[in-house]
Amino acid sequence: MIILAATPIGNLGDASRRLVEALEAATVVAAEDTRTTLRLLAALGIANRPRLIALHDHNEKDRAPELVELARGQDVLVLSDAGMPTVSDPGYGVVAAAAAAGVEVTAIPGPSAVVTALAVSGLPTDRFTFEGFVARKHGERSAALRALASEPRTMVFFEAPSRVAATLADMAVAFGAERPAAVCRELTKLHEEVVRGGLAELAAWAEEGVRGELVVVVAGAAAREVAFPDAVTQVLELVRTGMRLKDAAAEVAGLTGHSTRSLYQEALARRA
């Protein structure tokens, strides 16, 4: 089978027993960076030296069929440099190919920068969306952020230290200067830091220079003040586009703050 294995995002002590056992038994490991994997094996005191196959963004399309064929006769362990494979890291193409070929896929869960940052951000965790890395170019980044301006869920982004100040400044324009956010730096490492504040405030802070691995967590848009009858009309409009009534009521409820159940029942009554 294909085994997706989460690796520590910083603190080596977060390596699970299952991960260690899998590395000790592995015969084939597909790794984002084979050098990083060799360092991980050495740091964990693992003597086993499996066959290492490089799997990264530039070769995954070509490597996936090979790995799936290997997995028909033996387990193939898939690792990213840190965290869970497939989450802004290689692995999705392999999983998709394995699923299409009927090859079993499983995972060894573990550290995740996305969930860790969300948990320590101090922002709502009940509903969230992971947006990965934003575009590098200012125009594309600004357009993508504007499209998220009314997103009601907490948003989680990855960003590079060299671009985080510019990204936070663009977020302040797209989402509003006072929109609450948190920059989570060097999670689980010695110099872990979480800086919270409004987006404009955080952009000014980042101008002084930021180092390390970063995750930016931004609060979702506040519910707009929409009268209940108008909210029901929005639900019915979404239904006319093909959305299920239950899903439409839930979406409008998230945007307006009205009860999903109330919207559903009133929309149902109007349709009767």
GROMACS .gro file of C-alpha atoms in nm:
model
  272
    1MET     CA    1   0.000   0.000   0.000
    2ILE     CA    2   0.090   0.370  -0.009
    3ILE     CA    3   0.156   0.505   0.341
    4LEU     CA    4   0.150   0.883   0.392
    5ALA     CA    5   0.355   0.961   0.702
    6ALA     CA    6   0.356   1.291   0.888
    7THR     CA    7   0.699   1.409   1.004
    8PRO     CA    8   0.788   1.667   1.273
    9ILE     CA    9   0.741   2.031   1.172
   10GLY     CA   10   1.017   2.140   1.407
   11ASN     CA   11   1.050   1.951   1.732
   12LEU     CA   12   1.196   1.605   1.675
   13GLY     CA   13   1.014   1.483   1.985
   14ASP     CA   14   0.690   1.501   1.788
   15ALA     CA   15   0.791   1.199   1.579
   16SER     CA   16   0.531   0.934   1.660
   17ARG     CA   17   0.610   0.576   1.753
   18ARG     CA   18   0.426   0.465   1.441
   19LEU     CA   19   0.647   0.686   1.226
   20VAL     CA   20   0.962   0.543   1.382
   21GLU     CA   21   0.838   0.187   1.337
   22ALA     CA   22   0.745   0.256   0.974
   23LEU     CA   23   1.088   0.402   0.901
   24GLU     CA   24   1.259   0.108   1.067
   25ALA     CA   25   1.067  -0.138   0.850
   26ALA     CA   26   1.052   0.057   0.522
   27THR     CA   27   1.206  -0.084   0.207
   28VAL     CA   28   1.101   0.204  -0.020
   29VAL     CA   29   1.057   0.569   0.081
   30ALA     CA   30   0.940   0.841  -0.157
   31ALA     CA   31   1.076   1.162  -0.007
   32GLU     CA   32   1.035   1.529  -0.093
   33ASP     CA   33   1.408   1.573  -0.025
   34THR     CA   34   1.611   1.255   0.024
   35ARG     CA   35   1.880   1.447   0.214
   36THR     CA   36   1.622   1.563   0.468
   37THR     CA   37   1.502   1.206   0.509
   38LEU     CA   38   1.855   1.080   0.568
   39ARG     CA   39   1.900   1.344   0.838
   40LEU     CA   40   1.569   1.240   0.996
   41LEU     CA   41   1.674   0.874   1.002
   42ALA     CA   42   2.004   0.965   1.166
   43ALA     CA   43   1.840   1.200   1.419
   44LEU     CA   44   1.591   0.929   1.522
   45GLY     CA   45   1.869   0.672   1.554
   46ILE     CA   46   1.727   0.451   1.281
   47ALA     CA   47   1.986   0.221   1.122
   48ASN     CA   48   1.760   0.108   0.837
   49ARG     CA   49   1.852   0.257   0.499
   50PRO     CA   50   1.560   0.199   0.262
   51ARG     CA   51   1.565   0.275  -0.107
   52LEU     CA   52   1.500   0.650  -0.137
   53ILE     CA   53   1.310   0.790  -0.434
   54ALA     CA   54   1.289   1.167  -0.480
   55LEU     CA   55   0.928   1.288  -0.504
   56HIS     CA   56   0.877   1.661  -0.552
   57ASP     CA   57   0.663   1.907  -0.741
   58HIS     CA   58   0.869   1.881  -1.059
   59ASN     CA   59   0.863   1.502  -1.097
   60GLU     CA   60   0.552   1.378  -0.916
   61LYS     CA   61   0.347   1.340  -1.233
   62ASP     CA   62   0.609   1.105  -1.378
   63ARG     CA   63   0.694   0.929  -1.051
   64ALA     CA   64   0.337   0.852  -0.943
   65PRO     CA   65   0.277   0.552  -1.176
   66GLU     CA   66   0.613   0.400  -1.076
   67LEU     CA   67   0.536   0.432  -0.704
   68VAL     CA   68   0.187   0.287  -0.748
   69GLU     CA   69   0.332  -0.016  -0.927
   70LEU     CA   70   0.587  -0.064  -0.649
   71ALA     CA   71   0.305  -0.046  -0.395
   72ARG     CA   72   0.133  -0.347  -0.551
   73GLY     CA   73   0.404  -0.568  -0.404
   74GLN     CA   74   0.530  -0.378  -0.099
   75ASP     CA   75   0.457  -0.081   0.120
   76VAL     CA   76   0.578   0.255  -0.011
   77LEU     CA   77   0.626   0.521   0.254
   78VAL     CA   78   0.568   0.880   0.135
   79LEU     CA   79   0.729   1.164   0.330
   80SER     CA   80   0.740   1.541   0.295
   81ASP     CA   81   1.013   1.748   0.457
   82ALA     CA   82   0.779   1.844   0.741
   83GLY     CA   83   0.417   1.774   0.826
   84MET     CA   84   0.167   1.567   0.630
   85PRO     CA   85   0.235   1.483   0.263
   86THR     CA   86  -0.019   1.625   0.013
   87VAL     CA   87  -0.086   1.939   0.224
   88SER     CA   88   0.104   2.204   0.023
   89ASP     CA   89   0.358   1.928  -0.031
   90PRO     CA   90   0.402   1.640  -0.279
   91GLY     CA   91   0.183   1.333  -0.247
   92TYR     CA   92  -0.154   1.423  -0.394
   93GLY     CA   93  -0.061   1.292  -0.739
   94VAL     CA   94   0.049   0.960  -0.592
   95VAL     CA   95  -0.270   0.924  -0.389
   96ALA     CA   96  -0.488   1.007  -0.690
   97ALA     CA   97  -0.301   0.755  -0.907
   98ALA     CA   98  -0.324   0.488  -0.635
   99ALA     CA   99  -0.697   0.546  -0.590
  100ALA     CA  100  -0.752   0.518  -0.965
  101ALA     CA  101  -0.549   0.195  -0.978
  102GLY     CA  102  -0.722   0.039  -0.678
  103VAL     CA  103  -0.408   0.045  -0.462
  104GLU     CA  104  -0.472   0.097  -0.092
  105VAL     CA  105  -0.369   0.426   0.069
  106THR     CA  106  -0.338   0.488   0.442
  107ALA     CA  107  -0.179   0.752   0.664
  108ILE     CA  108   0.027   0.779   0.978
  109PRO     CA  109  -0.113   1.103   1.124
  110GLY     CA  110   0.102   1.350   1.310
  111PRO     CA  111   0.223   1.709   1.316
  112SER     CA  112   0.051   1.967   1.097
  113ALA     CA  113   0.152   2.332   1.075
  114VAL     CA  114  -0.200   2.420   0.959
  115VAL     CA  115  -0.384   2.276   1.259
  116THR     CA  116  -0.114   2.378   1.507
  117ALA     CA  117  -0.125   2.742   1.395
  118LEU     CA  118  -0.504   2.743   1.399
  119ALA     CA  119  -0.508   2.605   1.752
  120VAL     CA  120  -0.272   2.867   1.898
  121SER     CA  121  -0.396   3.164   1.694
  122GLY     CA  122  -0.675   3.261   1.933
  123LEU     CA  123  -0.916   3.282   1.637
  124PRO     CA  124  -1.232   3.072   1.583
  125THR     CA  125  -1.150   2.708   1.508
  126ASP     CA  126  -1.497   2.562   1.448
  127ARG     CA  127  -1.484   2.634   1.073
  128PHE     CA  128  -1.173   2.716   0.874
  129THR     CA  129  -1.027   2.709   0.524
  130PHE     CA  130  -0.668   2.639   0.424
  131GLU     CA  131  -0.549   2.861   0.138
  132GLY     CA  132  -0.185   2.749   0.115
  133PHE     CA  133   0.065   2.994  -0.034
  134VAL     CA  134  -0.075   3.308  -0.193
  135ALA     CA  135   0.053   3.428  -0.532
  136ARG     CA  136   0.397   3.590  -0.539
  137LYS     CA  137   0.303   3.873  -0.777
  138HIS     CA  138   0.129   4.170  -0.616
  139GLY     CA  139  -0.155   4.192  -0.870
  140GLU     CA  140  -0.243   3.822  -0.858
  141ARG     CA  141  -0.212   3.815  -0.480
  142SER     CA  142  -0.439   4.117  -0.435
  143ALA     CA  143  -0.704   3.971  -0.667
  144ALA     CA  144  -0.701   3.637  -0.484
  145LEU     CA  145  -0.732   3.808  -0.146
  146ARG     CA  146  -1.018   4.031  -0.264
  147ALA     CA  147  -1.204   3.715  -0.366
  148LEU     CA  148  -1.173   3.595  -0.005
  149ALA     CA  149  -1.285   3.922   0.155
  150SER     CA  150  -1.632   3.789   0.247
  151GLU     CA  151  -1.516   3.439   0.349
  152PRO     CA  152  -1.676   3.380   0.692
  153ARG     CA  153  -1.443   3.101   0.802
  154THR     CA  154  -1.103   3.150   0.966
  155MET     CA  155  -0.838   3.140   0.693
  156VAL     CA  156  -0.495   2.977   0.719
  157PHE     CA  157  -0.211   3.072   0.483
  158PHE     CA  158   0.153   2.974   0.437
  159GLU     CA  159   0.399   3.250   0.350
  160ALA     CA  160   0.772   3.300   0.310
  161PRO     CA  161   0.954   3.540   0.547
  162SER     CA  162   1.071   3.754   0.256
  163ARG     CA  163   0.713   3.817   0.139
  164VAL     CA  164   0.510   3.817   0.459
  165ALA     CA  165   0.519   4.196   0.511
  166ALA     CA  166   0.387   4.260   0.159
  167THR     CA  167   0.124   3.989   0.196
  168LEU     CA  168   0.000   4.123   0.529
  169ALA     CA  169  -0.021   4.472   0.378
  170ASP     CA  170  -0.229   4.337   0.088
  171MET     CA  171  -0.448   4.149   0.336
  172ALA     CA  172  -0.505   4.471   0.529
  173VAL     CA  173  -0.632   4.633   0.209
  174ALA     CA  174  -0.848   4.338   0.102
  175PHE     CA  175  -0.986   4.236   0.444
  176GLY     CA  176  -0.962   4.561   0.641
  177ALA     CA  177  -0.685   4.705   0.855
  178GLU     CA  178  -0.845   4.592   1.182
  179ARG     CA  179  -0.928   4.235   1.079
  180PRO     CA  180  -0.785   4.013   1.358
  181ALA     CA  181  -0.499   3.785   1.258
  182ALA     CA  182  -0.201   3.597   1.396
  183VAL     CA  183   0.144   3.528   1.254
  184CYS     CA  184   0.273   3.197   1.387
  185ARG     CA  185   0.649   3.161   1.356
  186GLU     CA  186   0.878   2.861   1.409
  187LEU     CA  187   0.599   2.643   1.548
  188THR     CA  188   0.719   2.372   1.792
  189LYS     CA  189   1.077   2.502   1.765
  190LEU     CA  190   1.295   2.675   2.026
  191HIS     CA  191   1.205   3.026   1.908
  192GLU     CA  192   0.832   2.967   1.857
  193GLU     CA  193   0.640   3.294   1.851
  194VAL     CA  194   0.277   3.391   1.792
  195VAL     CA  195   0.213   3.759   1.718
  196ARG     CA  196  -0.152   3.867   1.722
  197GLY     CA  197  -0.318   4.190   1.616
  198GLY     CA  198  -0.498   4.370   1.335
  199LEU     CA  199  -0.364   4.312   0.984
  200ALA     CA  200  -0.225   4.664   0.946
  201GLU     CA  201  -0.051   4.635   1.282
  202LEU     CA  202   0.100   4.300   1.185
  203ALA     CA  203   0.212   4.437   0.848
  204ALA     CA  204   0.400   4.717   1.025
  205TRP     CA  205   0.555   4.464   1.263
  206ALA     CA  206   0.671   4.245   0.974
  207GLU     CA  207   0.839   4.540   0.799
  208GLU     CA  208   1.119   4.511   1.055
  209GLY     CA  209   1.202   4.166   0.916
  210VAL     CA  210   1.076   3.820   1.005
  211ARG     CA  211   1.267   3.492   1.007
  212GLY     CA  212   1.168   3.128   1.015
  213GLU     CA  213   0.880   2.914   0.896
  214LEU     CA  214   0.553   3.110   0.899
  215VAL     CA  215   0.181   3.044   0.909
  216VAL     CA  216  -0.065   3.335   0.890
  217VAL     CA  217  -0.412   3.288   1.039
  218VAL     CA  218  -0.681   3.547   0.959
  219ALA     CA  219  -1.028   3.581   1.110
  220GLY     CA  220  -1.319   3.531   0.875
  221ALA     CA  221  -1.545   3.814   0.770
  222ALA     CA  222  -1.801   3.923   1.028
  223ALA     CA  223  -2.160   3.833   0.949
  224ARG     CA  224  -2.326   4.109   0.751
  225GLU     CA  225  -2.640   4.268   0.885
  226VAL     CA  226  -2.904   4.129   0.652
  227ALA     CA  227  -3.273   4.133   0.735
  228PHE     CA  228  -3.420   3.786   0.777
  229PRO     CA  229  -3.659   3.810   0.478
  230ASP     CA  230  -3.369   3.921   0.257
  231ALA     CA  231  -3.160   3.633   0.386
  232VAL     CA  232  -3.437   3.387   0.294
  233THR     CA  233  -3.443   3.539  -0.054
  234GLN     CA  234  -3.068   3.476  -0.080
  235VAL     CA  235  -3.128   3.112   0.013
  236LEU     CA  236  -3.389   3.073  -0.259
  237GLU     CA  237  -3.159   3.236  -0.514
  238LEU     CA  238  -2.890   2.983  -0.435
  239VAL     CA  239  -3.144   2.702  -0.468
  240ARG     CA  240  -3.237   2.831  -0.813
  241THR     CA  241  -2.872   2.795  -0.917
  242GLY     CA  242  -2.887   2.425  -0.830
  243MET     CA  243  -2.771   2.421  -0.469
  244ARG     CA  244  -2.953   2.196  -0.223
  245LEU     CA  245  -3.184   2.386   0.012
  246LYS     CA  246  -3.003   2.255   0.321
  247ASP     CA  247  -2.663   2.366   0.187
  248ALA     CA  248  -2.797   2.704   0.075
  249ALA     CA  249  -2.946   2.772   0.418
  250ALA     CA  250  -2.618   2.682   0.585
  251GLU     CA  251  -2.415   2.906   0.355
  252VAL     CA  252  -2.640   3.209   0.402
  253ALA     CA  253  -2.650   3.146   0.776
  254GLY     CA  254  -2.270   3.165   0.785
  255LEU     CA  255  -2.275   3.496   0.599
  256THR     CA  256  -2.560   3.665   0.786
  257GLY     CA  257  -2.566   3.515   1.135
  258HIS     CA  258  -2.925   3.394   1.103
  259SER     CA  259  -3.016   3.043   1.214
  260THR     CA  260  -2.970   2.772   0.951
  261ARG     CA  261  -3.284   2.598   1.072
  262SER     CA  262  -3.494   2.916   1.059
  263LEU     CA  263  -3.373   2.999   0.709
  264TYR     CA  264  -3.438   2.644   0.592
  265GLN     CA  265  -3.791   2.631   0.733
  266GLU     CA  266  -3.890   2.974   0.598
  267ALA     CA  267  -3.744   2.901   0.254
  268LEU     CA  268  -3.931   2.569   0.253
  269ALA     CA  269  -4.254   2.749   0.343
  270ARG     CA  270  -4.207   3.004   0.064
  271ARG     CA  271  -4.154   2.727  -0.190
  272ALA     CA  272  -4.472   2.543  -0.081
   0.00000   0.00000   0.00000
